[in-house]
Short mmCIF file of C-alpha atoms in Angstrom, two decimals:
data_model
loop_
_atom_site.label_atom_id
_atom_site.label_comp_id
_atom_site.label_asym_id
_atom_site.label_seq_id
_atom_site.Cartn_x
_atom_site.Cartn_y
_atom_site.Cartn_z
CA MET A 995 3.30 -104.66 -21.36
CA SER A 996 6.92 -103.98 -22.26
CA ASP A 997 9.26 -101.32 -21.01
CA VAL A 998 10.04 -98.34 -23.23
CA LYS A 999 13.45 -96.72 -23.54
CA HIS A 1000 13.36 -93.10 -24.57
CA GLU A 1001 15.63 -91.84 -27.31
CA THR A 1002 14.43 -88.23 -27.09
CA VAL A 1003 12.33 -86.50 -24.45
CA LEU A 1004 10.83 -83.05 -25.02
CA VAL A 1005 10.13 -80.60 -22.20
CA TYR A 1006 7.71 -77.71 -22.38
CA ALA A 1007 9.58 -75.07 -20.37
CA GLU A 1008 6.80 -72.94 -18.92
CA CYS A 1009 7.65 -69.35 -18.07
CA GLN A 1010 5.95 -66.70 -16.01
CA ASP A 1011 6.67 -63.00 -16.41
CA GLY A 1012 9.51 -63.90 -18.75
CA ARG A 1013 11.24 -66.18 -16.27
CA LEU A 1014 11.42 -69.94 -16.11
CA ARG A 1015 9.05 -71.44 -13.57
CA ARG A 1016 10.69 -73.83 -11.18
CA VAL A 1017 8.39 -76.61 -12.34
CA ALA A 1018 10.00 -76.24 -15.77
CA LEU A 1019 13.33 -77.27 -14.24
CA GLU A 1020 11.59 -80.10 -12.36
CA ALA A 1021 10.12 -81.28 -15.67
CA LEU A 1022 13.60 -81.06 -17.18
CA GLY A 1023 14.95 -83.20 -14.33
CA ALA A 1024 12.26 -85.81 -15.01
CA ALA A 1025 13.08 -85.71 -18.71
CA ARG A 1026 16.78 -86.32 -18.05
CA LEU A 1027 15.85 -89.29 -15.87
CA LEU A 1028 13.61 -90.72 -18.60
CA ALA A 1029 16.18 -90.15 -21.35
CA GLY A 1030 18.95 -91.81 -19.38
CA GLU A 1031 22.56 -91.88 -20.49
CA GLY A 1032 21.88 -92.75 -24.11
CA GLY A 1033 18.94 -90.47 -24.77
CA SER A 1034 18.68 -86.77 -25.44
CA VAL A 1035 16.52 -84.01 -24.02
CA HIS A 1036 15.03 -81.15 -26.01
CA ALA A 1037 13.15 -78.18 -24.55
CA VAL A 1038 10.74 -75.72 -26.10
CA LEU A 1039 10.36 -72.10 -25.02
CA ALA A 1040 7.28 -70.33 -26.27
CA GLY A 1041 5.45 -67.11 -25.65
CA GLY A 1042 6.38 -65.76 -22.23
CA GLY A 1043 9.79 -67.43 -22.47
CA ALA A 1044 10.50 -66.26 -25.96
CA GLY A 1045 10.58 -62.55 -25.25
CA ALA A 1046 13.35 -60.28 -24.13
CA SER A 1047 14.61 -62.73 -21.50
CA ALA A 1048 14.43 -65.79 -23.77
CA GLY A 1049 18.19 -65.88 -24.05
CA GLU A 1050 18.64 -66.15 -20.31
CA ALA A 1051 15.96 -68.83 -19.95
CA ALA A 1052 17.27 -70.80 -22.91
CA ALA A 1053 20.83 -70.61 -21.58
CA GLU A 1054 19.69 -71.99 -18.23
CA LEU A 1055 17.89 -74.87 -19.90
CA ALA A 1056 20.94 -75.57 -22.07
CA ALA A 1057 23.21 -75.54 -19.01
CA ARG A 1058 20.95 -77.95 -17.12
CA GLY A 1059 20.88 -80.73 -19.65
CA ALA A 1060 18.73 -79.69 -22.60
CA GLU A 1061 20.76 -80.62 -25.66
CA VAL A 1062 18.55 -78.50 -27.92
CA VAL A 1063 16.35 -75.57 -26.85
CA HIS A 1064 13.72 -74.63 -29.44
CA VAL A 1065 12.68 -70.99 -29.09
CA ILE A 1066 9.34 -70.08 -30.69
CA ASP A 1067 8.37 -66.43 -30.85
CA ASP A 1068 5.15 -65.25 -32.43
CA PRO A 1069 2.54 -62.57 -31.67
CA ALA A 1070 -0.04 -65.36 -31.30
CA LEU A 1071 1.86 -66.47 -28.19
CA ALA A 1072 1.90 -63.05 -26.54
CA GLN A 1073 -0.93 -64.15 -24.22
CA PHE A 1074 -1.74 -67.70 -23.24
CA ALA A 1075 -4.08 -69.35 -25.75
CA PRO A 1076 -4.33 -73.13 -25.49
CA GLU A 1077 -4.67 -73.68 -29.23
CA ALA A 1078 -1.58 -71.64 -30.03
CA TYR A 1079 0.62 -73.06 -27.26
CA ALA A 1080 -0.41 -76.64 -28.03
CA ALA A 1081 0.48 -76.01 -31.68
CA ALA A 1082 3.85 -74.62 -30.60
CA ILE A 1083 4.58 -77.79 -28.62
CA ARG A 1084 3.50 -79.90 -31.58
CA ALA A 1085 5.88 -77.90 -33.80
CA ALA A 1086 8.72 -78.70 -31.40
CA ALA A 1087 7.61 -82.34 -31.33
CA GLU A 1088 7.81 -82.49 -35.12
CA ALA A 1089 11.35 -81.11 -34.93
CA ALA A 1090 12.53 -83.38 -32.11
CA SER A 1091 10.48 -86.56 -32.73
CA PRO A 1092 10.28 -87.32 -29.01
CA SER A 1093 8.96 -90.51 -27.51
CA ALA A 1094 7.87 -88.56 -24.41
CA ILE A 1095 6.85 -84.99 -23.60
CA VAL A 1096 7.01 -83.60 -20.06
CA LEU A 1097 5.13 -80.54 -18.79
CA GLY A 1098 4.36 -78.99 -15.43
CA HIS A 1099 0.95 -79.87 -13.99
CA THR A 1100 0.06 -76.20 -13.74
CA ALA A 1101 -3.06 -74.39 -14.90
CA ALA A 1102 -1.50 -74.11 -18.35
CA GLY A 1103 -0.09 -77.64 -18.29
CA ARG A 1104 -3.50 -79.09 -17.43
CA GLU A 1105 -4.89 -77.44 -20.57
CA LEU A 1106 -2.02 -78.31 -22.85
CA ALA A 1107 -1.10 -81.88 -21.95
CA PRO A 1108 -4.33 -83.61 -23.05
CA ARG A 1109 -4.53 -81.46 -26.17
CA VAL A 1110 -1.00 -82.42 -27.19
CA ALA A 1111 -1.55 -86.09 -26.33
CA ALA A 1112 -4.75 -86.22 -28.39
CA ALA A 1113 -3.16 -84.43 -31.34
CA LEU A 1114 -0.21 -86.85 -31.38
CA GLY A 1115 -2.34 -89.93 -30.76
CA GLY A 1116 -0.47 -90.50 -27.52
CA GLY A 1117 -1.29 -91.19 -23.90
CA HIS A 1118 -1.32 -88.86 -20.94
CA ILE A 1119 -0.50 -89.47 -17.28
CA ALA A 1120 -1.33 -86.40 -15.20
CA ASP A 1121 -0.30 -85.01 -11.82
CA VAL A 1122 2.78 -87.21 -11.48
CA THR A 1123 4.55 -86.94 -8.13
CA ALA A 1124 7.27 -89.58 -8.61
CA VAL A 1125 9.07 -91.31 -11.46
CA SER A 1126 10.93 -94.60 -11.09
CA LEU A 1127 12.78 -96.64 -13.68
CA THR A 1128 12.39 -100.36 -14.17
CA ASP A 1129 15.24 -102.78 -14.81
CA GLY A 1130 14.33 -102.74 -18.48
CA GLY A 1131 14.75 -98.98 -18.75
CA GLY A 1132 11.04 -98.20 -18.74
CA ALA A 1133 9.32 -95.87 -16.33
CA VAL A 1134 6.61 -96.13 -13.70
CA PHE A 1135 4.74 -92.98 -12.76
CA THR A 1136 3.14 -92.40 -9.36
CA ARG A 1137 0.17 -90.09 -8.97
CA PRO A 1138 -2.23 -89.37 -6.08
CA LEU A 1139 -5.89 -90.36 -6.01
CA TYR A 1140 -8.87 -89.46 -3.83
CA ALA A 1141 -7.40 -86.15 -2.65
CA GLY A 1142 -4.10 -87.75 -1.69
CA LYS A 1143 -5.57 -90.63 0.32
CA ALA A 1144 -4.21 -93.20 -2.13
CA PHE A 1145 -1.57 -93.46 -4.82
CA GLU A 1146 -1.49 -95.41 -8.04
CA GLN A 1147 1.40 -96.41 -10.27
CA ARG A 1148 0.91 -96.29 -14.01
CA ARG A 1149 2.95 -96.93 -17.12
CA PHE A 1150 2.34 -96.43 -20.81
CA LEU A 1151 1.56 -99.02 -23.41
CA PRO A 1152 4.44 -99.37 -25.86
CA GLY A 1153 4.39 -97.54 -29.15
CA VAL A 1154 2.57 -94.38 -28.11
CA THR A 1155 3.92 -90.91 -27.51
CA GLN A 1156 3.96 -90.39 -23.77
CA VAL A 1157 2.76 -87.08 -22.33
CA ILE A 1158 3.49 -86.60 -18.64
CA SER A 1159 2.55 -83.64 -16.48
CA VAL A 1160 4.41 -83.36 -13.18
CA ARG A 1161 3.03 -81.75 -10.02
CA PRO A 1162 5.14 -78.76 -8.87
CA ASN A 1163 7.39 -79.19 -5.84
CA ASN A 1164 7.57 -82.99 -5.98
CA LEU A 1165 10.47 -83.84 -8.29
CA PRO A 1166 14.03 -82.53 -8.01
CA PRO A 1167 14.95 -79.81 -10.51
CA ALA A 1168 17.59 -80.54 -13.12
CA GLU A 1169 21.06 -79.75 -11.87
CA LEU A 1170 23.76 -78.04 -13.92
CA ALA A 1171 25.50 -80.46 -16.25
CA GLU A 1172 28.60 -81.76 -14.47
CA ASP A 1173 30.76 -81.68 -17.57
CA GLY A 1174 29.82 -78.09 -18.30
CA ARG A 1175 28.23 -78.98 -21.62
CA ARG A 1176 25.88 -76.47 -23.15
CA GLY A 1177 23.07 -77.36 -25.51
CA ASP A 1178 22.21 -75.65 -28.76
CA ILE A 1179 19.64 -72.86 -28.85
CA ARG A 1180 17.64 -72.70 -32.07
CA ALA A 1181 14.81 -70.54 -33.33
CA LEU A 1182 11.90 -72.65 -34.55
CA ALA A 1183 9.42 -71.64 -37.21
CA PHE A 1184 5.81 -71.71 -36.10
CA ALA A 1185 2.53 -71.36 -37.99
CA PRO A 1186 -0.15 -70.31 -35.50
CA PRO A 1187 -3.51 -72.03 -35.93
CA PRO A 1188 -6.87 -70.19 -36.02
CA LEU A 1189 -7.63 -69.10 -32.47
CA TRP A 1190 -11.10 -69.67 -31.02
CA THR A 1191 -10.38 -67.64 -27.92
CA ALA A 1192 -8.45 -64.42 -27.36
CA VAL A 1193 -7.02 -63.16 -24.07
CA ARG A 1194 -7.21 -59.38 -24.07
CA ASP A 1195 -5.58 -58.73 -20.74
CA VAL A 1196 -4.31 -60.55 -17.68
CA VAL A 1197 -5.04 -59.19 -14.20
CA ARG A 1198 -2.56 -60.56 -11.68
CA ARG A 1199 -4.02 -60.45 -8.20
CA THR A 1200 -0.92 -61.95 -6.61
CA SER A 1201 1.64 -59.68 -8.25
CA GLY A 1202 4.86 -59.51 -6.32
CA ARG A 1203 4.13 -62.61 -4.28
CA ILE A 1204 5.62 -66.06 -4.49
CA ASP A 1205 3.54 -68.47 -6.54
CA LEU A 1206 1.60 -70.66 -4.12
CA ALA A 1207 2.07 -73.79 -6.22
CA GLU A 1208 5.86 -73.45 -6.13
CA ALA A 1209 6.37 -72.00 -2.63
CA ASP A 1210 8.59 -73.94 -0.24
CA ILE A 1211 6.86 -72.39 2.77
CA ILE A 1212 3.19 -71.45 3.06
CA VAL A 1213 1.49 -69.71 5.96
CA SER A 1214 -2.23 -70.24 5.56
CA GLY A 1215 -5.25 -68.80 7.33
CA GLY A 1216 -8.80 -70.05 7.89
CA ARG A 1217 -11.94 -68.72 9.46
CA GLY A 1218 -10.00 -68.49 12.70
CA VAL A 1219 -8.33 -65.28 11.49
CA ARG A 1220 -11.78 -63.71 12.04
CA SER A 1221 -11.46 -60.93 9.44
CA ALA A 1222 -9.30 -59.49 6.68
CA GLU A 1223 -7.41 -57.64 9.40
CA GLY A 1224 -6.34 -61.02 10.75
CA PHE A 1225 -4.12 -61.78 7.76
CA PRO A 1226 -1.31 -59.20 8.26
CA PRO A 1227 0.35 -61.26 11.07
CA LEU A 1228 0.35 -64.26 8.72
CA GLU A 1229 1.79 -62.16 5.91
CA ALA A 1230 4.51 -60.90 8.25
CA LEU A 1231 5.46 -64.47 9.21
CA ALA A 1232 5.45 -65.54 5.55
CA GLN A 1233 7.67 -62.60 4.66
CA THR A 1234 10.14 -63.48 7.41
CA LEU A 1235 10.33 -67.08 6.19
CA GLY A 1236 10.41 -66.17 2.50
CA GLY A 1237 7.12 -67.96 1.94
CA ALA A 1238 3.68 -67.35 0.52
CA VAL A 1239 0.29 -66.77 2.12
CA GLY A 1240 -2.62 -69.13 1.46
CA ALA A 1241 -6.12 -69.54 2.78
CA SER A 1242 -8.90 -72.04 3.26
CA ARG A 1243 -12.12 -71.81 1.31
CA GLY A 1244 -13.87 -70.74 4.49
CA ALA A 1245 -11.66 -67.67 4.79
CA CYS A 1246 -12.18 -66.84 1.10
CA ASP A 1247 -15.97 -67.32 1.30
CA ALA A 1248 -16.05 -65.03 4.33
CA GLY A 1249 -14.34 -62.31 2.32
CA TYR A 1250 -11.19 -62.27 4.43
CA CYS A 1251 -8.94 -62.66 1.38
CA ASP A 1252 -8.92 -63.14 -2.37
CA TYR A 1253 -9.89 -66.47 -3.93
CA ALA A 1254 -6.49 -66.48 -5.62
CA LEU A 1255 -5.12 -67.66 -2.26
CA GLN A 1256 -7.53 -70.56 -1.86
CA ILE A 1257 -5.97 -73.96 -1.19
CA GLY A 1258 -8.01 -77.12 -1.32
CA GLN A 1259 -10.12 -79.34 -3.53
CA THR A 1260 -11.66 -76.37 -5.34
CA GLY A 1261 -8.53 -74.23 -5.04
CA LYS A 1262 -4.85 -74.87 -5.53
CA THR A 1263 -3.01 -78.05 -4.65
CA VAL A 1264 0.28 -77.35 -2.89
CA THR A 1265 3.14 -79.47 -1.62
CA PRO A 1266 5.51 -77.11 0.21
CA LYS A 1267 8.31 -78.17 2.50
CA LEU A 1268 6.56 -76.41 5.40
CA TYR A 1269 2.85 -75.63 5.73
CA ILE A 1270 1.71 -73.56 8.71
CA ALA A 1271 -2.08 -73.75 9.12
CA CYS A 1272 -3.42 -70.93 11.28
CA GLY A 1273 -7.01 -71.06 12.47
CA ILE A 1274 -7.88 -73.77 9.94
CA SER A 1275 -10.16 -76.52 11.19
CA GLY A 1276 -9.04 -79.09 8.63
CA ALA A 1277 -12.11 -79.79 6.52
CA ILE A 1278 -11.58 -82.62 4.03
CA GLN A 1279 -11.81 -80.17 1.12
CA HIS A 1280 -8.86 -78.20 2.49
CA LEU A 1281 -6.82 -81.28 3.36
CA ALA A 1282 -7.18 -82.39 -0.27
CA GLY A 1283 -5.04 -79.45 -1.32
CA MET A 1284 -2.26 -79.53 1.27
CA SER A 1285 -2.03 -82.90 3.01
CA GLN A 1286 1.00 -83.87 0.91
CA SER A 1287 3.08 -81.04 2.44
CA ARG A 1288 6.29 -82.43 3.90
CA VAL A 1289 5.91 -80.82 7.33
CA ILE A 1290 2.59 -79.48 8.61
CA VAL A 1291 2.30 -77.20 11.62
CA ALA A 1292 -1.22 -76.50 12.91
CA ILE A 1293 -2.21 -73.64 15.19
CA ASN A 1294 -5.77 -73.81 16.49
CA LYS A 1295 -7.65 -73.11 19.71
CA ASP A 1296 -9.73 -76.27 19.31
CA PRO A 1297 -7.70 -79.33 20.39
CA ASP A 1298 -10.18 -81.56 18.57
CA ALA A 1299 -9.79 -79.78 15.22
CA PRO A 1300 -9.28 -82.33 12.38
CA ILE A 1301 -6.21 -80.45 11.17
CA PHE A 1302 -4.27 -81.95 14.09
CA GLY A 1303 -4.91 -85.38 12.57
CA VAL A 1304 -2.58 -84.62 9.66
CA ALA A 1305 -0.21 -82.19 11.41
CA ASP A 1306 3.37 -83.12 12.28
CA TYR A 1307 3.41 -80.44 14.98
CA GLY A 1308 0.37 -78.96 16.70
CA ILE A 1309 -0.01 -75.85 18.84
CA VAL A 1310 -3.26 -75.44 20.76
CA GLY A 1311 -3.76 -71.73 21.34
CA ASP A 1312 -4.71 -68.35 19.96
CA LEU A 1313 -3.04 -67.71 16.60
CA PHE A 1314 -2.94 -63.97 17.33
CA GLU A 1315 -0.62 -64.67 20.25
CA ILE A 1316 1.36 -67.52 18.72
CA VAL A 1317 2.02 -66.23 15.19
CA PRO A 1318 3.72 -62.98 16.33
CA LEU A 1319 5.81 -64.99 18.81
CA LEU A 1320 6.86 -67.38 16.06
CA ASN A 1321 7.68 -64.45 13.81
CA ASP A 1322 9.92 -62.89 16.46
CA GLN A 1323 11.66 -66.20 17.14
CA PHE A 1324 12.31 -66.85 13.45
CA LYS A 1325 13.65 -63.31 13.01
CA ASP A 1326 16.05 -63.83 15.90
CA LEU A 1327 17.20 -67.19 14.53
CA LEU A 1328 17.70 -65.83 11.04
CA GLN A 1329 19.59 -62.83 12.36
CA ALA A 1330 21.79 -65.03 14.57
CA ASN A 1331 22.59 -67.27 11.58
CA GLY A 1332 23.53 -64.32 9.45
#
């Protein structure tokens, strides 16, 4: 198996509500690493990124190392449809002739990456959490297995188009180009394919909140919050810290909160810098979604709760006493630090 040097790497720059998602910049950072000094990076903006704020998003991509930003605007991309978005990426691939394509391992990325890889006759490595280069200029990709209990390193066979989807919050985002260079922004023609599905409307249950998958800080509640009325103290702490609120499946099944907040094997996988688990026992299904968090703080009345087995810091006590105290302390610290 030989190493592969990339001449051109294409990034699918995913947007949400007309703004670049942070994982798009993390994918761009990975693409710049893969391209190296002699390669080039192209990006494609489609649908949500090709609307009124496309110019701002494209300019940011161009300032952070994308030499060419392909902007595709079409009514077929007004709502997410896998067939249309995959075709848009393929159109950009035809224009850029990349040896690798990088996407975020988001809900959309999980749909698009295998479709694009299959259409191009390429390979796909999913849920990448680290990228390292070999002495020959090739790349080795690290991804978790068995709910984060093990990791494997994989590389592509030579001669195939490489499609890589990167897990949010694991790779550094692309920095601004040091030499101040700006890439070109070009409109790209696009012929939408026949659509087998149509999205009529999108109901956002987490409107106004930070996306769980990209949050640096998450305050999460389990059955220990006892009821829906137990979540406001967690929301107050999350607001103070600029974080998001999550929940275990147990809390969601009990009707304490919406399933959109569920973290775990059957919910979202998160890797924040700080994860505060409140009243969560630490069932294996929940640990599968958050055990890769950089710092885990557990608050639970049961000193034998499994969550303490993965926590960096543990507090044995009543969350309804501890969370408000933490909130007050953080407020004081933030106020003291300006």
